[in-house]
CSV table of C-alpha atoms in Angstrom, one decimal:
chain,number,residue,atom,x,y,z
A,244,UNK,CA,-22.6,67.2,5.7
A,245,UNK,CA,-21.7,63.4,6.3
A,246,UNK,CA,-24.5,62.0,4.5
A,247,UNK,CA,-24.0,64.5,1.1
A,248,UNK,CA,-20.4,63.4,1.5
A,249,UNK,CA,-21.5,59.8,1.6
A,250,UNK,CA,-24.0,60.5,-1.0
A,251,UNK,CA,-21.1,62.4,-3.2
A,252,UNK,CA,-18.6,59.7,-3.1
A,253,UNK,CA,-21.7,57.0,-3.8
A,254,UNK,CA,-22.6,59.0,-7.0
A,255,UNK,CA,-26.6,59.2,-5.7
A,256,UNK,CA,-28.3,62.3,-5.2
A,257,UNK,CA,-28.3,64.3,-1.8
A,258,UNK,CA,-30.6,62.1,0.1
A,259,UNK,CA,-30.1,60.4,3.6
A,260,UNK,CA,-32.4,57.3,2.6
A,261,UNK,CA,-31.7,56.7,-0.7
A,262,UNK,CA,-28.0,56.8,0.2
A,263,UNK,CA,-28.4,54.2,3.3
A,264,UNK,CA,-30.5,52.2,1.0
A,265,UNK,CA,-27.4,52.1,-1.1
A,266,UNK,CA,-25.2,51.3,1.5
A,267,UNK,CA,-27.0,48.6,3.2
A,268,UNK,CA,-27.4,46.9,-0.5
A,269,UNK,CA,-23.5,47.1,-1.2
A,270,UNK,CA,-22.7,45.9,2.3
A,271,UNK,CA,-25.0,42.9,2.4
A,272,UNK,CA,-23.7,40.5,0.3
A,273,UNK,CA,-20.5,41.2,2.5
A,274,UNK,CA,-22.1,41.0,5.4
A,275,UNK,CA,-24.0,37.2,4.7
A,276,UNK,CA,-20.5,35.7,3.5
A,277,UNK,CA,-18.2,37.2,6.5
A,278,UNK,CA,-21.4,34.9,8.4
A,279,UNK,CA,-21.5,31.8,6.4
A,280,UNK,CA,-17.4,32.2,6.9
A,281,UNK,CA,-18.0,32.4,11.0
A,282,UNK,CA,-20.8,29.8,11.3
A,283,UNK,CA,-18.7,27.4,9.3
A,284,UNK,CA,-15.5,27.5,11.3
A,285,UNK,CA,-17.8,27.8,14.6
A,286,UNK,CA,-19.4,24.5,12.9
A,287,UNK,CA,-16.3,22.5,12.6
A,288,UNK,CA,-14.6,24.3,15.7
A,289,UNK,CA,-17.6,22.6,17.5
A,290,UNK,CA,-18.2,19.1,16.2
A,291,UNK,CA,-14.3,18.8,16.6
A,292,UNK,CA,-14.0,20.4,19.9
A,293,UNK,CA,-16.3,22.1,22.4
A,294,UNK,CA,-13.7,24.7,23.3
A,295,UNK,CA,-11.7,26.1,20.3
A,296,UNK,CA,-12.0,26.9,16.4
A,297,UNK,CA,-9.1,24.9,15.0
A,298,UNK,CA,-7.5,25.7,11.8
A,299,UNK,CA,-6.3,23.0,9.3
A,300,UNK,CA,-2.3,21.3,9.5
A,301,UNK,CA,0.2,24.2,7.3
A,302,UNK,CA,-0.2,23.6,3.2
A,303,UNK,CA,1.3,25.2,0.2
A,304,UNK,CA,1.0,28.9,0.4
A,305,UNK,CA,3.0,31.8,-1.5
A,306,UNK,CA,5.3,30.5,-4.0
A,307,UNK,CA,4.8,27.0,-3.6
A,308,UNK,CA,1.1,27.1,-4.0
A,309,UNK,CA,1.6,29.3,-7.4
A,310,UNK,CA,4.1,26.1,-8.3
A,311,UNK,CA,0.9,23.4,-8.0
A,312,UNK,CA,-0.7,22.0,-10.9
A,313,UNK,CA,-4.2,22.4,-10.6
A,314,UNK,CA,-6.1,18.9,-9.5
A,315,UNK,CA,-2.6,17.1,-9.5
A,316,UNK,CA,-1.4,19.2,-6.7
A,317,UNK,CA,2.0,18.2,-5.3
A,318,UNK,CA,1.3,14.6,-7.2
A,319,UNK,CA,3.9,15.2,-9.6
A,320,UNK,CA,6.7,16.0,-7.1
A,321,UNK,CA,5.5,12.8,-5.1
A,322,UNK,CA,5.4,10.5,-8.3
A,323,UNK,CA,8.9,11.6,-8.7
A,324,UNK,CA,10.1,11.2,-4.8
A,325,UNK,CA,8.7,7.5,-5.7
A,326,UNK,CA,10.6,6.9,-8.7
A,327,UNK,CA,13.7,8.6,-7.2
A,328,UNK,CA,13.0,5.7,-4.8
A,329,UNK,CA,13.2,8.3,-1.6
A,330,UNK,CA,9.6,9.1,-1.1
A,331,UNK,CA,10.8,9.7,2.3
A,332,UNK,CA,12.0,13.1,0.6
A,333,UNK,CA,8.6,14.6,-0.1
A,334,UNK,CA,7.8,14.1,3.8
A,335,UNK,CA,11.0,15.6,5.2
A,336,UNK,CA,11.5,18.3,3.1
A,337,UNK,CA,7.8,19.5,3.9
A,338,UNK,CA,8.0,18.8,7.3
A,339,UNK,CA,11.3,21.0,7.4
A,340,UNK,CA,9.5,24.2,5.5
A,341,UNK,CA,6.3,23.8,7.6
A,342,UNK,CA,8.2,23.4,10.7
A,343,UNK,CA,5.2,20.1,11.6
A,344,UNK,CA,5.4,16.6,11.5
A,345,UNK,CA,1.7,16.9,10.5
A,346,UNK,CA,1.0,18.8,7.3
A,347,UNK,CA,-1.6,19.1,4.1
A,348,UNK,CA,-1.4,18.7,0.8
A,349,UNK,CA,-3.6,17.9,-2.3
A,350,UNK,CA,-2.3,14.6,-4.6
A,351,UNK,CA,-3.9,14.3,-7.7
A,352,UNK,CA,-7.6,15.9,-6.2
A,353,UNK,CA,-7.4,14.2,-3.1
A,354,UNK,CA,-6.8,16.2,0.2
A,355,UNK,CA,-4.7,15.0,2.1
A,356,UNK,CA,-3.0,15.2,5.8
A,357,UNK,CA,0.3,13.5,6.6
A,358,UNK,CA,1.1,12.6,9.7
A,359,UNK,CA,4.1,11.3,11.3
A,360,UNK,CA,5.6,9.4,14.7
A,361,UNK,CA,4.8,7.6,17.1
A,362,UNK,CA,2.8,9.8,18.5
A,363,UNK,CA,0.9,9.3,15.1
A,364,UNK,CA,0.6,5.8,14.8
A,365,UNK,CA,-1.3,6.0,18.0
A,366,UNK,CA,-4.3,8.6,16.9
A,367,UNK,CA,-4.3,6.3,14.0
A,368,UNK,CA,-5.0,3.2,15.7
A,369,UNK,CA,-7.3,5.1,19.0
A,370,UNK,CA,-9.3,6.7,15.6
A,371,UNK,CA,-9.9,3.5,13.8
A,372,UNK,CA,-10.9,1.7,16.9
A,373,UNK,CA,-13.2,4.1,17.3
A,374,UNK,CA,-14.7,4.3,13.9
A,375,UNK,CA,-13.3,8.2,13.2
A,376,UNK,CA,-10.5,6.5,10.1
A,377,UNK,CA,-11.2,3.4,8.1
A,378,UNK,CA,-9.2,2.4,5.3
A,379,UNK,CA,-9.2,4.2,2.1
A,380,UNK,CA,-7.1,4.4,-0.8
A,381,UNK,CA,-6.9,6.7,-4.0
A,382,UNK,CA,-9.7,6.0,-6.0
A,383,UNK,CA,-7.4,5.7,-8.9
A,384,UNK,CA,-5.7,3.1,-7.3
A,385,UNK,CA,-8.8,1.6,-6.4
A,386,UNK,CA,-9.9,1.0,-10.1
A,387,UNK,CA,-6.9,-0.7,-10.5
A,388,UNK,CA,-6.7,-3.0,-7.2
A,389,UNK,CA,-9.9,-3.9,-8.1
A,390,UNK,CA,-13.4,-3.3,-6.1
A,391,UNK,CA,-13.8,-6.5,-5.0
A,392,UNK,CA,-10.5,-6.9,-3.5
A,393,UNK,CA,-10.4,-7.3,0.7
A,394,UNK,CA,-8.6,-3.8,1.2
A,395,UNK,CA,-12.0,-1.9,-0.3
A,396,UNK,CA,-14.3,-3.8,2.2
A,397,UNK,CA,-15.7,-2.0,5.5
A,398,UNK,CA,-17.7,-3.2,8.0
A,399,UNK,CA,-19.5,-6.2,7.9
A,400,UNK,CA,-17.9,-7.2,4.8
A,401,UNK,CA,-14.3,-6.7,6.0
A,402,UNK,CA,-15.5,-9.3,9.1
A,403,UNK,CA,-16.9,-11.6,6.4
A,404,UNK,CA,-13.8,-11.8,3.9
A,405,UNK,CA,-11.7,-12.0,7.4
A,406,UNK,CA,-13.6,-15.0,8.2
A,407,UNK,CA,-12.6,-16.8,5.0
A,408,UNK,CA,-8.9,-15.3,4.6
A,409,UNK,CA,-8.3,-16.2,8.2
A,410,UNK,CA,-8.7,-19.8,7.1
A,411,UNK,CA,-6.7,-19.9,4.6
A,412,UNK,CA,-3.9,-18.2,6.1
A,413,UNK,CA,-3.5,-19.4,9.4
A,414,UNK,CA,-1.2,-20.8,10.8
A,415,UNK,CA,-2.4,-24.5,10.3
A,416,UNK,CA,-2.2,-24.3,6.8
A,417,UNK,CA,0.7,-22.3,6.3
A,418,UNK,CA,2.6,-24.7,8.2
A,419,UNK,CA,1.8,-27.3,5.3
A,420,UNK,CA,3.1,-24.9,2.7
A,421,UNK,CA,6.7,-24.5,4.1
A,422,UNK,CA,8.3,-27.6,2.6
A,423,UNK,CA,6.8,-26.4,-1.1
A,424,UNK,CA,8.4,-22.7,-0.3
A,425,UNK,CA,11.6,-24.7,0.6
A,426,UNK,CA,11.5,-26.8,-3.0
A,427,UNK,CA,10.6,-23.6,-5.1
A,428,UNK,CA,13.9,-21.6,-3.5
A,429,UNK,CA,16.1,-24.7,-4.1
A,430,UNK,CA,15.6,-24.5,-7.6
A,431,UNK,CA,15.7,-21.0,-7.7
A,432,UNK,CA,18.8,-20.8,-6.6
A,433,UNK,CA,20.3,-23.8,-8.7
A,434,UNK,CA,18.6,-22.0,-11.9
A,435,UNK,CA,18.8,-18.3,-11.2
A,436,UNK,CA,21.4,-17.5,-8.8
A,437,UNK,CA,24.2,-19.9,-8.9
A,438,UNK,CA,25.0,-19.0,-12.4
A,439,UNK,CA,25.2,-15.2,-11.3
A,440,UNK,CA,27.3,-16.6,-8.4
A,441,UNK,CA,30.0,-18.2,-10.5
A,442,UNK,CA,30.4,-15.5,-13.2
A,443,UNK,CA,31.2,-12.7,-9.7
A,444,UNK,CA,33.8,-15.5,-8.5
A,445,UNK,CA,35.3,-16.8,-11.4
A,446,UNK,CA,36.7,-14.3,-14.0
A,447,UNK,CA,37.7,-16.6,-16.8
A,448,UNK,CA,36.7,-16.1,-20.1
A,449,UNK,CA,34.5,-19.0,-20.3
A,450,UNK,CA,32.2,-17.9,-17.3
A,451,UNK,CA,32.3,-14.3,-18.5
A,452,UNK,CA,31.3,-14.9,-21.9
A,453,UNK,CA,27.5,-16.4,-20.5
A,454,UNK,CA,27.4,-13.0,-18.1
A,455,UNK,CA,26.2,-9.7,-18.5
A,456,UNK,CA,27.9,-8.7,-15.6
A,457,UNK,CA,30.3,-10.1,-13.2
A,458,UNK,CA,27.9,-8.0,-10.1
A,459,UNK,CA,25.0,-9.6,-9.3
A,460,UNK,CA,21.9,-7.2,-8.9
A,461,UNK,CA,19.8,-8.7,-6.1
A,462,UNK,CA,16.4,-6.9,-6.3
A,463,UNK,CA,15.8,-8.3,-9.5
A,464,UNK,CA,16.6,-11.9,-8.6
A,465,UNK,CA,14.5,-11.3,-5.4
A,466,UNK,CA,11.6,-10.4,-7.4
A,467,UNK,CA,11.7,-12.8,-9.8
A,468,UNK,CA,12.0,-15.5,-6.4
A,469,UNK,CA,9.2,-14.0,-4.8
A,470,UNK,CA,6.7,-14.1,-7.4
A,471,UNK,CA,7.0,-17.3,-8.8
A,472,UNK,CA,6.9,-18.3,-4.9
A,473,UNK,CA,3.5,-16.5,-4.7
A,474,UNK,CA,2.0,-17.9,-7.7
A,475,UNK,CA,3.1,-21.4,-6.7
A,476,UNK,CA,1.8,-21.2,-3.3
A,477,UNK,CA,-1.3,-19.2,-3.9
A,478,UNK,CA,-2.8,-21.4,-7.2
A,479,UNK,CA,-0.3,-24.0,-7.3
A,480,UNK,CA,1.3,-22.4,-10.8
A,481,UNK,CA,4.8,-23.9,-11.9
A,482,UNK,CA,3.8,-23.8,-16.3
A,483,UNK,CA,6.9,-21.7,-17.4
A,484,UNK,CA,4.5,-20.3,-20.1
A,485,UNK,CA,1.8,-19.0,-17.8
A,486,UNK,CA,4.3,-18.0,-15.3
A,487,UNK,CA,5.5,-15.8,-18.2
A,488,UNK,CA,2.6,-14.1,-18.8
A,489,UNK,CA,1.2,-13.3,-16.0
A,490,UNK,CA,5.0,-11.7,-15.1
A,491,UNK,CA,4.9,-10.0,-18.1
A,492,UNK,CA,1.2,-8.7,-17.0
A,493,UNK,CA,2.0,-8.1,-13.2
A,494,UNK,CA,4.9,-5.4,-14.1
A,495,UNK,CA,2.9,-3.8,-16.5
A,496,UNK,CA,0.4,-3.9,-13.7
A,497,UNK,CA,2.5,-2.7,-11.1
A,498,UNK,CA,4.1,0.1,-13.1
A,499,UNK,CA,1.5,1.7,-13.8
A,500,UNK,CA,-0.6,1.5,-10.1
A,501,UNK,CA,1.0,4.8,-8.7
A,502,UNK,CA,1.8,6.2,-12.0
A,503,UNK,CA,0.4,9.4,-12.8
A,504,UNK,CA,-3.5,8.7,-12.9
A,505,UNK,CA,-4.8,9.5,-16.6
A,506,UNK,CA,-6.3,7.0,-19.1
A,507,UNK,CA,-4.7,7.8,-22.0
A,508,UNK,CA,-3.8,5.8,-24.5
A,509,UNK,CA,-0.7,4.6,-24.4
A,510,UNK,CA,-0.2,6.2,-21.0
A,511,UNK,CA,1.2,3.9,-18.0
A,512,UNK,CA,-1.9,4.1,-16.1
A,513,UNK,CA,-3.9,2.8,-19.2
A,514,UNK,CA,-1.5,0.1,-19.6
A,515,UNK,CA,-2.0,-1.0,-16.1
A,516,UNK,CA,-6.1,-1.1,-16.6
A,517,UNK,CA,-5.3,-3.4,-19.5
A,518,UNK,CA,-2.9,-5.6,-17.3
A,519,UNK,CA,-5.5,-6.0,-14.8
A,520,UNK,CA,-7.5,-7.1,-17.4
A,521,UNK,CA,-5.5,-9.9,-18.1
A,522,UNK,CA,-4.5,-10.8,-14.9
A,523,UNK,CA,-8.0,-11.5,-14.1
A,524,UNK,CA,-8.4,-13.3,-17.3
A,525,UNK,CA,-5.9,-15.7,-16.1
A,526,UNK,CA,-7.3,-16.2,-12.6
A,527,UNK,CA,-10.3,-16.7,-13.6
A,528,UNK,CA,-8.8,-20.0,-15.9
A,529,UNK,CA,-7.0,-21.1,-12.6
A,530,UNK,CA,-10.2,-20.7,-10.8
A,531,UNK,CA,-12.3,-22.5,-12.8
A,532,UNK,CA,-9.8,-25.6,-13.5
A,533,UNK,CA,-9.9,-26.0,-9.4
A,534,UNK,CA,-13.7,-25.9,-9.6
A,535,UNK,CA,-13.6,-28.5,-12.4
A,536,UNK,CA,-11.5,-30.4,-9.8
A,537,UNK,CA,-12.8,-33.7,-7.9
A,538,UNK,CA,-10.0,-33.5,-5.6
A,539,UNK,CA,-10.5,-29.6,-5.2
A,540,UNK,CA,-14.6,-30.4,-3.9
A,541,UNK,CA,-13.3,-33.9,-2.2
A,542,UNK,CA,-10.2,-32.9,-0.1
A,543,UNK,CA,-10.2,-32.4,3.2
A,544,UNK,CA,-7.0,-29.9,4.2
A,545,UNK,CA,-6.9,-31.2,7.9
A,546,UNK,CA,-7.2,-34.5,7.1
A,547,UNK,CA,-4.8,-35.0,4.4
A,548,UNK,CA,-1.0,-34.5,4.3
A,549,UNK,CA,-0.7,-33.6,0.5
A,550,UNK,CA,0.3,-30.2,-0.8
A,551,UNK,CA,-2.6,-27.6,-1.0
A,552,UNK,CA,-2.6,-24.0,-2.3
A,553,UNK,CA,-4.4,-20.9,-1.2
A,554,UNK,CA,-6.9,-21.0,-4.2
A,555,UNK,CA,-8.0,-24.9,-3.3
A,556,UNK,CA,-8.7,-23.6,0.6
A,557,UNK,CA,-10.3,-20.2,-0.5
A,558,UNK,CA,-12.8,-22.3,-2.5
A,559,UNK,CA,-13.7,-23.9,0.4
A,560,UNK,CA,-13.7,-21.4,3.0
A,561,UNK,CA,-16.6,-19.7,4.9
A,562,UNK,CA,-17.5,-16.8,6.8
A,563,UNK,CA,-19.3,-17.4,9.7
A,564,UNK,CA,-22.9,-16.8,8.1
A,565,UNK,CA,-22.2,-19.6,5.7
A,566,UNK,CA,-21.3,-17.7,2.5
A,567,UNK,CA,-18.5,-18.2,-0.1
A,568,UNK,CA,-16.2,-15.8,-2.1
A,569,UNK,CA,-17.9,-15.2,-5.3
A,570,UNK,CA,-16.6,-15.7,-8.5
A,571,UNK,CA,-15.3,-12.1,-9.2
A,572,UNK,CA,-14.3,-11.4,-5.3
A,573,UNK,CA,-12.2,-15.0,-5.9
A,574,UNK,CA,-10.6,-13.2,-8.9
A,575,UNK,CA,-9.8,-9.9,-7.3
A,576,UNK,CA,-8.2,-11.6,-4.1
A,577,UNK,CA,-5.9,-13.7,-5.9
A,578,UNK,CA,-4.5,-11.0,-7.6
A,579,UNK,CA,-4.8,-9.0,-4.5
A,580,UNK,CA,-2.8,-11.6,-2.3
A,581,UNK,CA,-0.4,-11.8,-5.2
A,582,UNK,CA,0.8,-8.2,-5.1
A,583,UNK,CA,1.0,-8.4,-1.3
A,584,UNK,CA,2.9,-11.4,-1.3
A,585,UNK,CA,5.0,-10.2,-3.8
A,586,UNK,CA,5.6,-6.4,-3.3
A,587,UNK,CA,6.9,-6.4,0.8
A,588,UNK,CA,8.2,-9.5,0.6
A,589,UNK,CA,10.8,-8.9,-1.9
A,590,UNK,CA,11.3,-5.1,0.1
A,591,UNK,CA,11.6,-7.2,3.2
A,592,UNK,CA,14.0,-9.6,2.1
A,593,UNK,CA,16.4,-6.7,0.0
A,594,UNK,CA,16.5,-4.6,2.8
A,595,UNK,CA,17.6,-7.7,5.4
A,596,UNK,CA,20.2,-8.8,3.0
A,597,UNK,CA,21.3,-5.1,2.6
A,598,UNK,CA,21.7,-4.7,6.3
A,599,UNK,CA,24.0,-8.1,7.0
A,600,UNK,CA,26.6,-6.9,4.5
A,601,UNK,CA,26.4,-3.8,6.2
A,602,UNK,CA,27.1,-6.2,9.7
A,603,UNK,CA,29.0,-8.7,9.4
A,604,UNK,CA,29.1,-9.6,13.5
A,605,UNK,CA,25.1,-10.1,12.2
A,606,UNK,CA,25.4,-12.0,9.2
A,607,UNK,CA,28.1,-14.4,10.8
A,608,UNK,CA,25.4,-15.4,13.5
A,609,UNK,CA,22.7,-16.0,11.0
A,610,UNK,CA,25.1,-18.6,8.9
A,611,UNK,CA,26.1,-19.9,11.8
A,612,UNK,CA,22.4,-20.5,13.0
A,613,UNK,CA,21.6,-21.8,9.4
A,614,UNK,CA,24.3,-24.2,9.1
A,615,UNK,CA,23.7,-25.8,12.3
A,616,UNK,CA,19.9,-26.4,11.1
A,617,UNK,CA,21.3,-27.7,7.6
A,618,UNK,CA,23.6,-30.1,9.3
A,619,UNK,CA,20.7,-31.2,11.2
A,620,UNK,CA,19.3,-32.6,8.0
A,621,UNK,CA,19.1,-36.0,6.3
A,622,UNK,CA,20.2,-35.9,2.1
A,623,UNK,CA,17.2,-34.4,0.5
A,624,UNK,CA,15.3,-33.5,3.6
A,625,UNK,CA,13.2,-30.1,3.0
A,626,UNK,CA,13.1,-27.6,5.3
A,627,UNK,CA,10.2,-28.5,7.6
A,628,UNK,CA,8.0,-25.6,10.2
A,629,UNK,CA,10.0,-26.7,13.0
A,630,UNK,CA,13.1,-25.7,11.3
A,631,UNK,CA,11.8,-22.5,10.5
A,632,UNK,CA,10.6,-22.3,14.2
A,633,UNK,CA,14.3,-22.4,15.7
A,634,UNK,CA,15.6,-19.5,13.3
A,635,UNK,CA,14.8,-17.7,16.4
A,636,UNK,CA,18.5,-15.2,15.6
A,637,UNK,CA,17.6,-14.9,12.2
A,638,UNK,CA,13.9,-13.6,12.8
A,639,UNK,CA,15.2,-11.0,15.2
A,640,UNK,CA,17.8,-9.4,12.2
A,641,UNK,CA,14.5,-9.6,9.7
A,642,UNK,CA,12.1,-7.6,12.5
A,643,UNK,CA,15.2,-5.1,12.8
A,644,UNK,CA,15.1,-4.9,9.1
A,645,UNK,CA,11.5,-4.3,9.0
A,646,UNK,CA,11.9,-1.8,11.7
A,647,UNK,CA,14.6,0.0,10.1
A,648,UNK,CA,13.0,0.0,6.7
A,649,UNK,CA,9.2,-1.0,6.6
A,650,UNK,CA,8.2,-2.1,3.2
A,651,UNK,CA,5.5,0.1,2.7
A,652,UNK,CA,5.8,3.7,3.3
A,653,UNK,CA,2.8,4.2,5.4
A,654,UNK,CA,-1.2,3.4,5.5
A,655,UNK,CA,-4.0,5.7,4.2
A,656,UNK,CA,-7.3,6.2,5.7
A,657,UNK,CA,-10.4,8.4,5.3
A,658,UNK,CA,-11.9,11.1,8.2
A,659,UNK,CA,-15.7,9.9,9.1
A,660,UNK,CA,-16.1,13.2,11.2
A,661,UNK,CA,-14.4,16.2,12.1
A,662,UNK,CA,-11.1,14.9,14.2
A,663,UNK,CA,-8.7,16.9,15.9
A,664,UNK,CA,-4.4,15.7,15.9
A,665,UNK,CA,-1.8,17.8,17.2
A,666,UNK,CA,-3.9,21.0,17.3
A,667,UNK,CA,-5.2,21.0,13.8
A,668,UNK,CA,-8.8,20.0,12.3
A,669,UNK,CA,-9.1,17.3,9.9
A,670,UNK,CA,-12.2,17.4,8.2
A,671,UNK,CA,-14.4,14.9,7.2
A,672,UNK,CA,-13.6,13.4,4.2
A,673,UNK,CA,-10.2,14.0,3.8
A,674,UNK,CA,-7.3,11.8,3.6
A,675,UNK,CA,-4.8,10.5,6.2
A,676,UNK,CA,-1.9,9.2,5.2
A,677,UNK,CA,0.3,7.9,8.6
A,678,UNK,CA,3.9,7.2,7.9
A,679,UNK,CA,5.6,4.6,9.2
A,680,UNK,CA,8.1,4.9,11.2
A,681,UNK,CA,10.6,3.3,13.7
């Protein structure tokens, strides 16, 4: 009776073996995946922990997963936290719907697992020590960073280009550099700011007329400070006109770096290849006027108490095995070094300037301890490493600032195995993006 039934409802003819034969071929397929499902969790249950099948950090599900653009994933909505300028946002708002500081979530076909806190930052740094996370950003910002810069380089080639950077920006040499920094800001300020300066404190017409507005806009003063700092310090640059065009370059550049990721023409990312382009272009003229250099081959930075940039010692620094930068690593570093001496530095000093108007107890102390430095001073006497030695208040309010507010949002590394944080598996090959925090 139960096999004809079986048979019936299977549309086959009354027969116990050709019915189970029909059976076992329906139910195979079924049978192999439910498996290959099993084995595979049991797999990455094991290589991540002996004891217990873990499942990944909460993602998009439901609604919200409907919502996703394929490939781009949540990229859009974390382009736009960017721009918004409160990328914080994006983290909060998913850490309040998933209930976890740690979470998962796909950017532009990369999968990713934030992670947030302190107790965050420590699996970071325990994992990386231990070879589980190494640095690794977007491949689409990679293409435009460049692939020889230092932040691509693993392993032995990381120690090497630590070798030579380490030489060229220790101490020693920065020391030499501070009077320079002091020189560029002086005349910053007399050309830049004190015009903005008079036209907020005096209202009459003839100050007015010269001024767009009578506010002055700090972060794009700052900018414009730090950059030409950087490119006078790094390669000794102070030609208005080349200064121009490589600014002109470096925003393009910049704008288009964690744009959304598609080389179209005309599109911001495209714009940004081009940039890069031209950036290079122009270190590589820089680079090859130092080489043409007798002073550059001949000069001895220890030894000597002239003025030196970065690009003169980088041309003469060595890793321990004896090797140099090569031409196109030379070219990707400077601009490398650029953007980071460009991009925190001008968060940094925003976001410390921000906070002493907010504190005026604070920023009464650190003109107090700047005064007493200045008055210290002969006519004409730069600021020397000593004097930046004894800002001892000042440095504390910029490490509160930084600790308040980091300049960069957080760090992003790569899984080399199977690794277990706060309950969850993160598998090999996905992303980690730790956040900052204070």
């Amino acid at each position: 009776m139960d096999e004809n039934f079986l048979a019936l409802c299977m549309g086959v003819p009354f027969s116990a073996s050709s019915c189970l034969h029909r059976l076992a071929l329906l139910l195979l397929p079924t049978i192999i995946w439910g498996l290959y499902k099993l084995s595979f969790k049991l797999r990455r249950g094991t290589r991540a922990s002996s004891n217990d099948v873990l499942s990944l950090p909460p993602g998009p599900r439901g609604m919200w997963r409907l919502l996703q653009v394929p490939w781009a994933g949540e990229g859009l909505q974390f382009l736009a936290a960017m721009r918004a300028g409160h990328p914080e946002h994006f983290l909060f708002d998913r850490g309040a719907r998933y209930s976890s500081n740690t979470f998962r979530t796909l950017i532009f076909g990369h999968r990713i697992v934030m992670v947030q806190g302190a107790a965050a930052n420590r699996f970071v740094a325990n994992a990386e020590k231990k070879g589980l996370l190494r640095n690794s950003w977007p491949s689409t910002v990679l293409r435009v960073v460049g692939n020889h810069a230092p932040v691509v380089k693993h392993g032995a080639e990381h120690r090497r280009f630590r070798q030579i950077l380490s030489t060229c920006l220790s101490p020693l040499p920065l020391q030499k550099l501070v009077e320079r920094a002091s020189r560029i800001t002086y005349t910053q300020i007399d050309t830049h700011w004190l015009p903005h300066a008079r036209c907020s404190i005096n209202t009459s017409t003839e100050f007015h007329d010269s001024c767009a507005s009578d506010v002055i806009t700090m972060m794009p003063l700052l900018r414009l400070h730090t950059f030409r700092l950087a490119c006078n310090l790094l390669a000794d640059i102070s030609d208005e006109k080349i200064l121009s065009r490589l600014h002109k370059s470096f925003k393009i550049w910049l704008a288009g770096m964690l744009d959304l990721p598609l080389n179209l023409p005309g599109s911001p990312y495209s714009k940004s290849l081009r940039a890069r382009d031209e950036l290079l272009r122009e270190m590589g003229k820089l680079i090859d006027v130092k080489l043409a250099s007798r002073e550059c081959r001949q000069l001895q930075f220890v030894d000597s108490e002239r003025d030196v940039d970065v690009l003169s010692l980088l041309l003469r620094a060595q890793a321990d095995d004896g090797s140099f930068l090569s031409y196109n690593e030379m070219k990707d570093t400077l601009l490398f070094l650029l953007f980071a001496g460009h991009d925190t530095n001008t968060a940094s000093l925003a976001f410390t300037l921000k906070y002493l108007e907010q504190y005026p107890a604070c920023y009464d102390q650190v003109v107090q301890e700047q005064e007493a430095i200045a008055a210290s001073k002969n006519e004409g006497e730069e600021l020397s490493w000593d004097d930046v030695q004894s800002m001892k208040y000042t440095w504390k309010v910029v490490q509160e600032a930084l600790r308040l507010w980091p300049p960069v949002l957080g760090g992003m590394k790569e899984a080399m195995d199977d690794i277990v944080f706060d309950g969850y598996l993160i598998p090999k090959g996905w992303k980690v993006e730790h956040i900052y925090t204070h």
